[in-house]
Amino acid sequence: MAFSKPLLELLSDGHFYSGSQLGEQLGCSRTAVWKMIQALENAGVDIFHVRGKGYRLARAVELLSAERILDGMSERGRQSLSGLEVLFDVDSTNTYLIERPLGAAETGRACFAEVQRLGRGRRGRLWVSPFGGNLYLSLRWRFSRGGAELGGLSLAVGVALVRALRDEGVEGLSLKWPNDILLQGRKLAGVLLEISGETNGPCEVVIGVGLNVRATEFAQEAIDQPWSDLESSLGSRIARNVLAAQILTCLIGAARQYDIDGLDSFRDEWMAADAFSGREVVLQTPSAETAGVVQGVDENGALILSLKNGALKHFYSGEISLRATSGQLANV
Ligand code: BTN
């Protein structure tokens, strides 16, 4: 059964609604309402049922609104976008924008979703994307630089997210190469960049960001690494539309800055936020594991490790984890 947007819109205020109230508002029977509620629960939405009272969401959710996001953006950011859509559910916001190339007169377009059925993470992983208050967004942006010069863009995006979150008063943020955003050392957000275009000519990039705003029980069970969410860490509710506007404004600002000045203009900021700077790590690639001490990133965004023999080695891909003193890998 399709995900019921009208039903969730009704329930989003967190109040109780009886089956017959919902049926009346939605123009369907109580049995149909019950089936829709079941479909939502199967999709991971936390719903309470109380006999005699009806149904309510475990917690109220501030639904995203394109108008409110645009209102909260900087004038410049708003003007650079030819479109901003809020989709209710979609396979993946990245895929959605990949399938919609920019027209000749467009520089950027963005979309958000409340739910992703097939949210995609780096390295072919699934990005668990239930309904319930996280942010899933993509920005499609035209760069005048070619693909060969966009190697450091993912680091710039990490910096943009840290800027946006700090502007909203979030402390305890750091970056894990290439672009994971950590809060108190645990993953808060991930970035997936998908590039199309020429090596030397103009390129279009879809910049996808998944940010944990609020943990749902479903997500807690489904995510297989240490992670954090903003509301649990801050102990307060997040105004999602305000945060969405701030993130988009910073992403657009960073995309412009990168196109003009390249990674150089972000490198110091990236390294100042590096969670692993000077620490012993293991970098894993499909073919090898390399241990070394993190010495920052080079002008192309590659990770620099100093190896046991004193040599400096630059890595363009791979996944780092802290090397625990026992020789075991810490799970960060
Ligand atoms: C990672 O593995 O760390 C990257 C996760 C990126 C997830 C976001 S959610 C919005 C956008 N749409 C997707 O399918 N993926 C990205």
GROMACS .gro file of C-alpha atoms and ligand atoms in nm:
model
  348
    1MET     CA    1   0.000   0.000   0.000
    2ALA     CA    2   0.126   0.351  -0.082
    3PHE     CA    3   0.265   0.564   0.197
    4SER     CA    4  -0.023   0.783   0.309
    5LYS     CA    5   0.085   1.146   0.300
    6PRO     CA    6  -0.258   1.292   0.396
    7LEU     CA    7  -0.275   1.059   0.696
    8LEU     CA    8   0.070   1.160   0.816
    9GLU     CA    9  -0.012   1.526   0.764
   10LEU     CA   10  -0.308   1.484   0.996
   11LEU     CA   11  -0.110   1.294   1.256
   12SER     CA   12   0.197   1.520   1.241
   13ASP     CA   13   0.069   1.742   1.526
   14GLY     CA   14   0.114   1.450   1.769
   15HIS     CA   15  -0.253   1.457   1.887
   16PHE     CA   16  -0.482   1.157   1.914
   17TYR     CA   17  -0.729   1.091   1.630
   18SER     CA   18  -0.987   0.815   1.639
   19GLY     CA   19  -1.024   0.581   1.343
   20SER     CA   20  -1.356   0.738   1.252
   21GLN     CA   21  -1.219   1.096   1.274
   22LEU     CA   22  -0.937   0.998   1.042
   23GLY     CA   23  -1.175   0.815   0.810
   24GLU     CA   24  -1.399   1.122   0.793
   25GLN     CA   25  -1.113   1.358   0.715
   26LEU     CA   26  -0.961   1.124   0.458
   27GLY     CA   27  -1.290   1.016   0.305
   28CYS     CA   28  -1.244   0.644   0.369
   29SER     CA   29  -1.359   0.367   0.603
   30ARG     CA   30  -1.207   0.287   0.944
   31THR     CA   31  -1.080  -0.038   0.799
   32ALA     CA   32  -0.899   0.154   0.528
   33VAL     CA   33  -0.751   0.383   0.795
   34TRP     CA   34  -0.636   0.081   0.992
   35LYS     CA   35  -0.466  -0.063   0.683
   36MET     CA   36  -0.292   0.269   0.620
   37ILE     CA   37  -0.175   0.281   0.981
   38GLN     CA   38  -0.034  -0.070   0.944
   39ALA     CA   39   0.148   0.030   0.627
   40LEU     CA   40   0.302   0.327   0.811
   41GLU     CA   41   0.412   0.108   1.098
   42ASN     CA   42   0.566  -0.140   0.857
   43ALA     CA   43   0.754   0.151   0.703
   44GLY     CA   44   0.903   0.233   1.042
   45VAL     CA   45   0.674   0.514   1.162
   46ASP     CA   46   0.630   0.506   1.542
   47ILE     CA   47   0.253   0.520   1.612
   48PHE     CA   48   0.072   0.477   1.945
   49HIS     CA   49  -0.274   0.314   1.959
   50VAL     CA   50  -0.482   0.368   2.272
   51ARG     CA   51  -0.821   0.204   2.302
   52GLY     CA   52  -1.093   0.467   2.316
   53LYS     CA   53  -0.857   0.745   2.201
   54GLY     CA   54  -0.726   0.631   1.867
   55TYR     CA   55  -0.390   0.683   1.704
   56ARG     CA   56  -0.115   0.935   1.742
   57LEU     CA   57   0.246   0.969   1.633
   58ALA     CA   58   0.495   0.883   1.906
   59ARG     CA   59   0.621   1.240   1.865
   60ALA     CA   60   0.489   1.538   1.670
   61VAL     CA   61   0.685   1.617   1.354
   62GLU     CA   62   0.734   1.958   1.195
   63LEU     CA   63   0.677   1.871   0.831
   64LEU     CA   64   0.901   2.036   0.574
   65SER     CA   65   0.758   2.312   0.360
   66ALA     CA   66   0.928   2.451   0.049
   67GLU     CA   67   0.787   2.795   0.127
   68ARG     CA   68   0.923   2.800   0.481
   69ILE     CA   69   1.264   2.673   0.371
   70LEU     CA   70   1.288   2.940   0.102
   71ASP     CA   71   1.178   3.205   0.354
   72GLY     CA   72   1.460   3.108   0.588
   73MET     CA   73   1.733   3.116   0.323
   74SER     CA   74   1.965   3.405   0.243
   75GLU     CA   75   1.848   3.623  -0.046
   76ARG     CA   76   2.148   3.514  -0.252
   77GLY     CA   77   2.092   3.145  -0.183
   78ARG     CA   78   1.725   3.171  -0.270
   79GLN     CA   79   1.796   3.351  -0.595
   80SER     CA   80   2.045   3.088  -0.709
   81LEU     CA   81   1.783   2.816  -0.703
   82SER     CA   82   1.550   2.768  -0.995
   83GLY     CA   83   1.348   2.520  -0.792
   84LEU     CA   84   1.308   2.371  -0.447
   85GLU     CA   85   1.077   2.075  -0.399
   86VAL     CA   86   0.967   1.899  -0.085
   87LEU     CA   87   0.873   1.544  -0.178
   88PHE     CA   88   0.693   1.327   0.067
   89ASP     CA   89   0.845   0.994  -0.022
   90VAL     CA   90   1.092   0.913  -0.294
   91ASP     CA   91   1.341   0.636  -0.363
   92SER     CA   92   1.634   0.869  -0.319
   93THR     CA   93   1.659   1.248  -0.345
   94ASN     CA   94   1.992   1.205  -0.525
   95THR     CA   95   1.841   0.973  -0.787
   96TYR     CA   96   1.547   1.211  -0.826
   97LEU     CA   97   1.777   1.501  -0.916
   98ILE     CA   98   2.014   1.287  -1.122
   99GLU     CA   99   1.716   1.210  -1.345
  100ARG     CA  100   1.644   1.585  -1.385
  101PRO     CA  101   1.939   1.765  -1.547
  102LEU     CA  102   1.958   2.143  -1.518
  103GLY     CA  103   1.839   2.354  -1.809
  104ALA     CA  104   2.083   2.592  -1.977
  105ALA     CA  105   1.962   2.888  -1.770
  106GLU     CA  106   1.972   2.707  -1.436
  107THR     CA  107   2.257   2.697  -1.181
  108GLY     CA  108   2.101   2.498  -0.903
  109ARG     CA  109   1.797   2.305  -0.792
  110ALA     CA  110   1.721   2.132  -0.464
  111CYS     CA  111   1.488   1.877  -0.316
  112PHE     CA  112   1.407   1.738   0.027
  113ALA     CA  113   1.208   1.428   0.122
  114GLU     CA  114   1.038   1.316   0.442
  115VAL     CA  115   1.107   0.952   0.358
  116GLN     CA  116   1.347   0.775   0.125
  117ARG     CA  117   1.261   0.420   0.033
  118LEU     CA  118   1.605   0.348  -0.111
  119GLY     CA  119   1.829   0.615   0.038
  120ARG     CA  120   2.182   0.560  -0.088
  121GLY     CA  121   2.503   0.594   0.111
  122ARG     CA  122   2.866   0.581   0.006
  123ARG     CA  123   3.017   0.251  -0.110
  124GLY     CA  124   2.682   0.112  -0.220
  125ARG     CA  125   2.541   0.113   0.132
  126LEU     CA  126   2.181   0.184   0.216
  127TRP     CA  127   2.108   0.511   0.400
  128VAL     CA  128   1.829   0.425   0.641
  129SER     CA  129   1.573   0.703   0.584
  130PRO     CA  130   1.253   0.659   0.784
  131PHE     CA  131   0.982   0.918   0.832
  132GLY     CA  132   1.018   1.095   1.163
  133GLY     CA  133   1.211   1.414   1.141
  134ASN     CA  134   1.556   1.361   0.987
  135LEU     CA  135   1.673   1.561   0.688
  136TYR     CA  136   1.731   1.402   0.348
  137LEU     CA  137   1.824   1.654   0.084
  138SER     CA  138   1.999   1.692  -0.248
  139LEU     CA  139   2.128   1.995  -0.432
  140ARG     CA  140   2.203   1.976  -0.803
  141TRP     CA  141   2.461   2.241  -0.894
  142ARG     CA  142   2.644   2.342  -1.212
  143PHE     CA  143   3.018   2.395  -1.171
  144SER     CA  144   3.233   2.563  -1.432
  145ARG     CA  145   3.524   2.346  -1.314
  146GLY     CA  146   3.568   2.005  -1.475
  147GLY     CA  147   3.546   1.673  -1.294
  148ALA     CA  148   3.926   1.662  -1.258
  149GLU     CA  149   3.909   1.963  -1.027
  150LEU     CA  150   3.617   1.848  -0.816
  151GLY     CA  151   3.809   1.591  -0.610
  152GLY     CA  152   3.806   1.817  -0.305
  153LEU     CA  153   3.441   1.915  -0.331
  154SER     CA  154   3.326   1.653  -0.082
  155LEU     CA  155   3.554   1.808   0.181
  156ALA     CA  156   3.411   2.152   0.106
  157VAL     CA  157   3.063   2.011   0.156
  158GLY     CA  158   3.168   1.876   0.497
  159VAL     CA  159   3.292   2.224   0.590
  160ALA     CA  160   2.966   2.378   0.469
  161LEU     CA  161   2.765   2.145   0.694
  162VAL     CA  162   2.981   2.222   0.996
  163ARG     CA  163   2.935   2.595   0.927
  164ALA     CA  164   2.558   2.554   0.900
  165LEU     CA  165   2.527   2.353   1.220
  166ARG     CA  166   2.758   2.580   1.419
  167ASP     CA  167   2.555   2.880   1.304
  168GLU     CA  168   2.256   2.701   1.457
  169GLY     CA  169   2.442   2.670   1.788
  170VAL     CA  170   2.552   2.305   1.762
  171GLU     CA  171   2.881   2.236   1.942
  172GLY     CA  172   3.102   1.927   1.952
  173LEU     CA  173   3.116   1.882   1.573
  174SER     CA  174   3.407   1.735   1.382
  175LEU     CA  175   3.482   1.585   1.042
  176LYS     CA  176   3.596   1.239   0.947
  177TRP     CA  177   3.769   1.214   0.611
  178PRO     CA  178   3.640   1.252   0.352
  179ASN     CA  179   3.311   1.404   0.463
  180ASP     CA  180   3.133   1.239   0.755
  181ILE     CA  181   3.006   1.489   1.008
  182LEU     CA  182   3.049   1.370   1.365
  183LEU     CA  183   2.880   1.496   1.678
  184GLN     CA  184   3.064   1.404   1.999
  185GLY     CA  185   3.263   1.159   1.785
  186ARG     CA  186   2.962   0.972   1.643
  187LYS     CA  187   2.822   1.000   1.292
  188LEU     CA  188   2.561   1.274   1.260
  189ALA     CA  189   2.550   1.322   0.884
  190GLY     CA  190   2.676   1.168   0.563
  191VAL     CA  191   2.737   1.312   0.219
  192LEU     CA  192   2.707   1.144  -0.121
  193LEU     CA  193   2.832   1.333  -0.427
  194GLU     CA  194   2.745   1.220  -0.779
  195ILE     CA  195   2.913   1.396  -1.070
  196SER     CA  196   2.822   1.409  -1.436
  197GLY     CA  197   3.002   1.601  -1.708
  198GLU     CA  198   3.344   1.641  -1.862
  199THR     CA  199   3.684   1.596  -1.700
  200ASN     CA  200   3.782   1.944  -1.818
  201GLY     CA  201   3.452   2.104  -1.904
  202PRO     CA  202   3.156   2.215  -1.693
  203CYS     CA  203   3.006   1.957  -1.459
  204GLU     CA  204   2.685   1.905  -1.274
  205VAL     CA  205   2.705   1.758  -0.927
  206VAL     CA  206   2.427   1.618  -0.713
  207ILE     CA  207   2.522   1.678  -0.352
  208GLY     CA  208   2.319   1.454  -0.119
  209VAL     CA  209   2.309   1.502   0.255
  210GLY     CA  210   2.148   1.281   0.517
  211LEU     CA  211   2.137   1.435   0.864
  212ASN     CA  212   2.008   1.260   1.176
  213VAL     CA  213   1.784   1.509   1.349
  214ARG     CA  214   1.584   1.266   1.555
  215ALA     CA  215   1.636   0.898   1.623
  216THR     CA  216   1.337   0.672   1.567
  217GLU     CA  217   1.327   0.324   1.716
  218PHE     CA  218   1.331   0.183   1.365
  219ALA     CA  219   1.651   0.369   1.277
  220GLN     CA  220   1.817   0.276   1.605
  221GLU     CA  221   1.776  -0.089   1.514
  222ALA     CA  222   1.868  -0.052   1.149
  223ILE     CA  223   2.191   0.151   1.159
  224ASP     CA  224   2.506  -0.054   1.200
  225GLN     CA  225   2.759   0.204   1.323
  226PRO     CA  226   2.794   0.449   1.613
  227TRP     CA  227   2.578   0.747   1.531
  228SER     CA  228   2.418   1.047   1.693
  229ASP     CA  229   2.118   1.268   1.633
  230LEU     CA  230   2.076   1.637   1.700
  231GLU     CA  231   1.770   1.629   1.923
  232SER     CA  232   1.904   1.365   2.163
  233SER     CA  233   2.240   1.539   2.186
  234LEU     CA  234   2.102   1.889   2.233
  235GLY     CA  235   1.810   1.779   2.447
  236SER     CA  236   1.579   2.013   2.260
  237ARG     CA  237   1.349   2.015   1.956
  238ILE     CA  238   1.491   2.128   1.624
  239ALA     CA  239   1.303   2.364   1.393
  240ARG     CA  240   1.350   2.153   1.082
  241ASN     CA  241   1.255   2.416   0.825
  242VAL     CA  242   1.498   2.667   0.978
  243LEU     CA  243   1.776   2.409   0.985
  244ALA     CA  244   1.699   2.298   0.628
  245ALA     CA  245   1.720   2.662   0.512
  246GLN     CA  246   2.051   2.715   0.687
  247ILE     CA  247   2.202   2.399   0.543
  248LEU     CA  248   2.093   2.480   0.191
  249THR     CA  249   2.222   2.838   0.219
  250CYS     CA  250   2.562   2.711   0.338
  251LEU     CA  251   2.579   2.439   0.070
  252ILE     CA  252   2.509   2.692  -0.203
  253GLY     CA  253   2.762   2.934  -0.054
  254ALA     CA  254   3.023   2.658  -0.046
  255ALA     CA  255   2.944   2.545  -0.403
  256ARG     CA  256   3.002   2.902  -0.526
  257GLN     CA  257   3.317   2.942  -0.317
  258TYR     CA  258   3.455   2.611  -0.446
  259ASP     CA  259   3.387   2.700  -0.808
  260ILE     CA  260   3.577   3.027  -0.768
  261ASP     CA  261   3.857   2.945  -0.522
  262GLY     CA  262   3.875   2.564  -0.510
  263LEU     CA  263   3.961   2.345  -0.214
  264ASP     CA  264   4.245   2.575  -0.097
  265SER     CA  265   3.990   2.813   0.049
  266PHE     CA  266   3.842   2.532   0.267
  267ARG     CA  267   4.150   2.331   0.359
  268ASP     CA  268   4.248   2.504   0.684
  269GLU     CA  269   3.889   2.498   0.805
  270TRP     CA  270   3.860   2.129   0.718
  271MET     CA  271   4.179   2.043   0.903
  272ALA     CA  272   4.080   2.246   1.209
  273ALA     CA  273   3.768   2.029   1.234
  274ASP     CA  274   3.944   1.698   1.157
  275ALA     CA  275   3.846   1.447   1.425
  276PHE     CA  276   4.148   1.227   1.354
  277SER     CA  277   4.427   1.481   1.309
  278GLY     CA  278   4.751   1.345   1.454
  279ARG     CA  279   4.585   1.015   1.549
  280GLU     CA  280   4.675   0.664   1.455
  281VAL     CA  281   4.427   0.517   1.210
  282VAL     CA  282   4.384   0.229   0.972
  283LEU     CA  283   4.271   0.309   0.621
  284GLN     CA  284   4.082   0.032   0.449
  285THR     CA  285   4.042  -0.002   0.075
  286PRO     CA  286   3.894  -0.306  -0.100
  287SER     CA  287   4.247  -0.433  -0.160
  288ALA     CA  288   4.451  -0.330   0.145
  289GLU     CA  289   4.471  -0.197   0.499
  290THR     CA  290   4.726   0.071   0.582
  291ALA     CA  291   4.811   0.196   0.929
  292GLY     CA  292   4.945   0.547   0.981
  293VAL     CA  293   4.909   0.879   1.157
  294VAL     CA  294   4.678   1.139   1.001
  295GLN     CA  295   4.869   1.443   0.874
  296GLY     CA  296   4.581   1.633   0.716
  297VAL     CA  297   4.469   1.655   0.354
  298ASP     CA  298   4.655   1.768   0.045
  299GLU     CA  299   4.554   2.027  -0.216
  300ASN     CA  300   4.339   1.767  -0.396
  301GLY     CA  301   4.159   1.649  -0.084
  302ALA     CA  302   4.360   1.327  -0.049
  303LEU     CA  303   4.424   1.204   0.306
  304ILE     CA  304   4.790   1.216   0.411
  305LEU     CA  305   4.915   0.940   0.639
  306SER     CA  306   5.263   0.912   0.781
  307LEU     CA  307   5.357   0.545   0.777
  308LYS     CA  308   5.570   0.351   1.023
  309ASN     CA  309   5.875   0.385   0.798
  310GLY     CA  310   5.840   0.766   0.804
  311ALA     CA  311   5.707   0.796   0.447
  312LEU     CA  312   5.406   1.018   0.375
  313LYS     CA  313   5.139   0.852   0.162
  314HIS     CA  314   4.838   1.023   0.000
  315PHE     CA  315   4.508   0.834  -0.030
  316TYR     CA  316   4.223   0.928  -0.261
  317SER     CA  317   3.972   0.674  -0.137
  318GLY     CA  318   3.912   0.438   0.149
  319GLU     CA  319   3.759   0.435   0.491
  320ILE     CA  320   3.941   0.523   0.809
  321SER     CA  321   3.891   0.391   1.159
  322LEU     CA  322   4.079   0.472   1.475
  323ARG     CA  323   4.348   0.223   1.557
  324ALA     CA  324   4.287   0.108   1.909
  325THR     CA  325   4.596   0.062   2.129
  326SER     CA  326   4.538  -0.313   2.150
  327GLY     CA  327   4.586  -0.332   1.774
  328GLN     CA  328   4.210  -0.383   1.726
  329LEU     CA  329   4.013  -0.130   1.522
  330ALA     CA  330   3.787   0.097   1.720
  331ASN     CA  331   3.442   0.117   1.569
  332VAL     CA  332   3.433   0.491   1.479
  333BTN     C1  333   2.713   0.816   0.359
  333BTN     O1  334   2.717   0.697   0.332
  333BTN     O2  335   2.769   0.863   0.458
  333BTN     C2  336   2.641   0.912   0.268
  333BTN     C3  337   2.495   0.919   0.297
  333BTN     C4  338   2.420   1.016   0.209
  333BTN     C5  339   2.271   1.006   0.230
  333BTN     C6  340   2.195   1.114   0.158
  333BTN     S1  341   2.029   1.126   0.211
  333BTN     C7  342   1.992   1.234   0.081
  333BTN     C8  343   2.066   1.185  -0.040
  333BTN     N1  344   1.988   1.086  -0.111
  333BTN     C9  345   2.045   0.966  -0.106
  333BTN     O3  346   1.997   0.863  -0.156
  333BTN     N2  347   2.159   0.970  -0.037
  333BTN    C10  348   2.188   1.104   0.008
   0.00000   0.00000   0.00000
